XYZ file of C-alpha atoms in Angstrom:
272
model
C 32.860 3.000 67.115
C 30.658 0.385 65.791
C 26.923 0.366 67.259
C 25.751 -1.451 69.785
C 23.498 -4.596 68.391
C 20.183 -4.742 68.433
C 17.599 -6.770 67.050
C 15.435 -4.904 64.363
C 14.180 -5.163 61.139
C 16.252 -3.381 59.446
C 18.894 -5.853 59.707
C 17.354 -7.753 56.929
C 17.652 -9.701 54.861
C 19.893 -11.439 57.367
C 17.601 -11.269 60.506
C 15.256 -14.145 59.120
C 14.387 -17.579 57.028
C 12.431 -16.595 54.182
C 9.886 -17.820 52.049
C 8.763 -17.454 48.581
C 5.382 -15.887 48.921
C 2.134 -16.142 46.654
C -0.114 -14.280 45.602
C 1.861 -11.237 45.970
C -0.751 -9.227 46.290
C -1.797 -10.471 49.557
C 1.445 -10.967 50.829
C 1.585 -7.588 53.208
C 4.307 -4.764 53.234
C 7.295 -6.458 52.885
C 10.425 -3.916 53.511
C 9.687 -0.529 52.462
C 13.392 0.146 51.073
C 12.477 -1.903 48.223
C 10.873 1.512 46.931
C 12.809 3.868 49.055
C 16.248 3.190 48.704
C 15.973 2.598 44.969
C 14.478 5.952 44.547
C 17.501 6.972 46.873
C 19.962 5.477 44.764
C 18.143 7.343 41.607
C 19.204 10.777 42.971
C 15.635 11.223 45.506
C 17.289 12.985 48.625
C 15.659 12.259 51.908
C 14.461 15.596 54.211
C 13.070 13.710 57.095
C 13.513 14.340 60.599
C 15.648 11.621 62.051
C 14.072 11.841 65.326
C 10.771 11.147 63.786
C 9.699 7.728 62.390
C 8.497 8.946 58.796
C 10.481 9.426 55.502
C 10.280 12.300 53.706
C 12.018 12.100 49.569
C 11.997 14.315 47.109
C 13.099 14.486 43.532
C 16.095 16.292 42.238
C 14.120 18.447 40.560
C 11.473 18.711 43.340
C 8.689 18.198 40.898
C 7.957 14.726 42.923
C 7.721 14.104 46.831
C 7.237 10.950 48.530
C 6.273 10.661 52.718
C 5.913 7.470 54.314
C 4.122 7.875 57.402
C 3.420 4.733 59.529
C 0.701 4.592 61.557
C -1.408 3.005 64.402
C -4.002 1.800 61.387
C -1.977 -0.553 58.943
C -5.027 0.083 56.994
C -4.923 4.032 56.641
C -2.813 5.627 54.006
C 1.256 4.935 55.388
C 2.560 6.140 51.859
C 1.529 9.417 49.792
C 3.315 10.470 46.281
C 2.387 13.302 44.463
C 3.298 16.016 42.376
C 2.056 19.692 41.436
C -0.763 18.019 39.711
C -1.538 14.419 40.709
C -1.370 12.689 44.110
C -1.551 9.467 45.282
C -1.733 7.228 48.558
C -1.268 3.409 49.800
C -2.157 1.452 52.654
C 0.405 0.152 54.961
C -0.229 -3.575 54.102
C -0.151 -2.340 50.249
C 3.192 -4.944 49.175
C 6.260 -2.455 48.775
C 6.989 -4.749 45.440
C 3.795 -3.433 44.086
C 4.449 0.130 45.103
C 7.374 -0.024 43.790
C 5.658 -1.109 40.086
C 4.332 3.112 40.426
C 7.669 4.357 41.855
C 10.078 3.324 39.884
C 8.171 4.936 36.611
C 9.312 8.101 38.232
C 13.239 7.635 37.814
C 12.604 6.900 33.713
C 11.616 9.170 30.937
C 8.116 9.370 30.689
C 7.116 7.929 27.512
C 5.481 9.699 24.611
C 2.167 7.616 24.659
C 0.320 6.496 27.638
C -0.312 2.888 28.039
C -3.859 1.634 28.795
C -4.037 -0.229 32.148
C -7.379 -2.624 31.412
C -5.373 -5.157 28.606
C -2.881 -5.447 31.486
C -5.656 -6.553 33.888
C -7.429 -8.838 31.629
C -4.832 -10.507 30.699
C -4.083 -11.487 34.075
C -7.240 -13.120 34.196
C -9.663 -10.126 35.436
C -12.791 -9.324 34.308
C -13.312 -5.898 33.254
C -16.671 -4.052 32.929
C -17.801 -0.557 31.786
C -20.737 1.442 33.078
C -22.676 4.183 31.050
C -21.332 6.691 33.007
C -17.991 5.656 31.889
C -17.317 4.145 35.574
C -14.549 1.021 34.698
C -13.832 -1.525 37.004
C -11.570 -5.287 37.095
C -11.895 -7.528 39.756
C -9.587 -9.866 40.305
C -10.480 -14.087 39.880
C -9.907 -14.207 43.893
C -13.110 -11.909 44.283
C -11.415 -9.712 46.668
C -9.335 -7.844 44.766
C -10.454 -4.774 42.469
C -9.246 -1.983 40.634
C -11.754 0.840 39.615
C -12.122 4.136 37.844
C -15.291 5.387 38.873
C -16.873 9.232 39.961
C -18.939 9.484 43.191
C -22.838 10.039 42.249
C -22.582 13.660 42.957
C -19.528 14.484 40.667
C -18.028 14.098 37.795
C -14.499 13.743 38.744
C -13.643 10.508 38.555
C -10.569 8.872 40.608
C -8.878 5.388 40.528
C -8.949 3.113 43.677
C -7.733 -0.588 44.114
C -8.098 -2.032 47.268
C -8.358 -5.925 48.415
C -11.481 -6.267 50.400
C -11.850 -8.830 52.965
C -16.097 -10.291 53.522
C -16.965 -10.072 57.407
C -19.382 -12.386 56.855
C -21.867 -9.852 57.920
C -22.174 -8.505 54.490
C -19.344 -6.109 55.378
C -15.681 -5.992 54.682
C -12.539 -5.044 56.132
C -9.942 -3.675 54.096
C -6.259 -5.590 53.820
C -5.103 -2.597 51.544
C -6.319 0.020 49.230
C -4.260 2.127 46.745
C -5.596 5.530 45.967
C -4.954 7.948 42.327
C -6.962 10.780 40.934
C -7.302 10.807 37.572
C -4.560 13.380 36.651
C -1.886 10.510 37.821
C 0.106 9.770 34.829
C -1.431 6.424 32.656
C 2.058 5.218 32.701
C 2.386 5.491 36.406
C -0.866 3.723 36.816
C 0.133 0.706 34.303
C 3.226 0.325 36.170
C 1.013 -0.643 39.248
C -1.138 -2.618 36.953
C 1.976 -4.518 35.721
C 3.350 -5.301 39.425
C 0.012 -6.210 41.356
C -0.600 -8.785 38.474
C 3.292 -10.142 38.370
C 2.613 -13.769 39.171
C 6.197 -13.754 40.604
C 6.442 -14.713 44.165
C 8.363 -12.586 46.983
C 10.178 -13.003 49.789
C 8.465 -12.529 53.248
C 9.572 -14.560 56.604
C 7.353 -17.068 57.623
C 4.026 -15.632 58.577
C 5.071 -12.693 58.921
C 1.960 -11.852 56.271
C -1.405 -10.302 57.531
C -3.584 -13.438 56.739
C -1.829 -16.385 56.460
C -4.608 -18.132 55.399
C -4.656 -16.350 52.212
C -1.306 -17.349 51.015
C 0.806 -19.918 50.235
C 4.270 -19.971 51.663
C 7.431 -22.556 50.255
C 10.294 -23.352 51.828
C 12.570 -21.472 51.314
C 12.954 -18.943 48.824
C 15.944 -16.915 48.603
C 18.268 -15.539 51.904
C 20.039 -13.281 52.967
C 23.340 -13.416 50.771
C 20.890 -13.880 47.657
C 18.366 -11.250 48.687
C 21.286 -8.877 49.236
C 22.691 -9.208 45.717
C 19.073 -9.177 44.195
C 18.887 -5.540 46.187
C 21.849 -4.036 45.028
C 21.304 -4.895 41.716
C 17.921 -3.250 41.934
C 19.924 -0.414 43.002
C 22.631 -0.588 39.996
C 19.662 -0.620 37.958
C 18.152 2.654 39.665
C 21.058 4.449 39.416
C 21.729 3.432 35.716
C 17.665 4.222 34.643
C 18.022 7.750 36.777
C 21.336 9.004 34.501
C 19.619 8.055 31.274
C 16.626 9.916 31.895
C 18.506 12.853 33.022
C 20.788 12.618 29.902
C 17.523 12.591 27.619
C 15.757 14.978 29.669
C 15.491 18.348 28.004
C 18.457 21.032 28.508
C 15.901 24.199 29.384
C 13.528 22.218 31.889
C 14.665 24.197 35.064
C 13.472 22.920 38.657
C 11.650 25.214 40.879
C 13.758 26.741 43.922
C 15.123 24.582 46.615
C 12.738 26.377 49.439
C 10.158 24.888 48.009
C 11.006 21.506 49.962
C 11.175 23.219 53.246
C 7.197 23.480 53.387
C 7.534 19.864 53.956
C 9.855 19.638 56.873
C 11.855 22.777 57.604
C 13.646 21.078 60.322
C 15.486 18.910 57.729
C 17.101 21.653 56.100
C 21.079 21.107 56.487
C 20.906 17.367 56.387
């Protein structure tokens, strides 16, 4: 029995016209399989409730969890990833594409020296300044863009934020996004989501189907559905293929903690 049709999003890339899309930064959410299903297709298994609009992955080894959430507030924190150590959270307007630049880290071996994430910035074109409490922060050429390491001015524990910041005009500002990491997040992680917000590539998003179309520039047409399709699935060849060579390289005598351990996130899953 096939199922009945009926008009949705996640029918694309075949539901729309799209449009090649720049900055990406400001270019909104974009579809959120572009991280999901490629952690998917590198071994992730999903434990969400069906009946319940949220997604719920872990790891095979359960050392990593990721929860998308949507919410009334497209500004409040849709996505959360963490681990037994680190955590970290996006906006739902963050771009899934730039997400995605801290996601997919998690499917390859985590190399043996952890890259700096400033040269990444300023090479983009960011300026980069250091405080002498050792706060660091880049702001992008737009002026509404930043990315920060900084402690509050009660603490010492410092955390990493980047966040595009829209003026009011009131001397205030509304957010469009805001990434969140605290500063036990792995550097190669973070450099990963250094290396995607600052991809000058454009992507594909229908037309104005963007939070501020003012802020972007739109061409006619990018890539479509048969083209977008392939693109995926090769994205998901490529997951698959990255997730079996970490796991051959991994060490033999790293053992996973016990399944039960994913059922404090959603015991109703269990079975599925």
């Amino acid at each position: 029995m096939t199922r009945p049709y009926t008009a949705s999003k996640a029918d694309d890339p075949w539901s729309r016209i799209w449009f090649d899309t720049t900055p990406r930064h400001l270019a909104g959410p974009g579809d959120p399989r572009h991280v999901t299903q490629a952690l998917r297709a590198g071994g992730w298994e999903n434990y969400g409730d069906p009946d319940f609009p949220h997604v719920v992955l872990a790891s095979p080894d359960y050392r990593h969890t990721l929860v998308l959430e949507p919410t009334a507030d497209t500004y409040g924190s849709w996505w959360r990833v963490s681990s037994e150590r680190w955590y970290a959270s996006f906006g739902g307007n963050t771009p899934a594409e730039i997400i995605a630049g801290f996601t997919d880290p998690l499917l390859q071996t985590t190399p043996k020296v952890e890259p700096d994430i400033w040269p990444t910035l300023q090479a983009a074109g960011w300026t980069y300044e250091r405080d002498e409490r050792g706060n660091e922060r880049a702001r992008h050429p737009d002026g509404i863009t930043t990315m920060e390491r900084s402690a509050t001015l009660t603490s010492d524990y410092f955390s990493w934020k980047a966040e595009v910041a829209l003026p009011t005009g009131l001397g205030g500002h509304n957010r469009l996004w805001h990434a969140y990491f605290d500063d036990r997040t792995p550097r190669h992680l973070l450099a990963g989501f250094a290396t995607a917000l600052v991809d000058p590539a454009p992507v594909s998003r229908g037309h104005y189907d963007v939070p501020h179309s003012h802020l972007v520039t739109q061409l006619e047409r990018g890539a479509q559905g048969e083209q977008l399709a392939a693109a995926h699935e090769a994205r998901l060849k490529a997951s698959r293929s990255t997730a079996r060579k970490a796991h051959r390289s991994a060490a033999p005598t790293a053992r996973p903690p016990s399944a039960p351990a994913i059922e404090s996130i959603t015991p109703a899953a269990r079975g599925r």
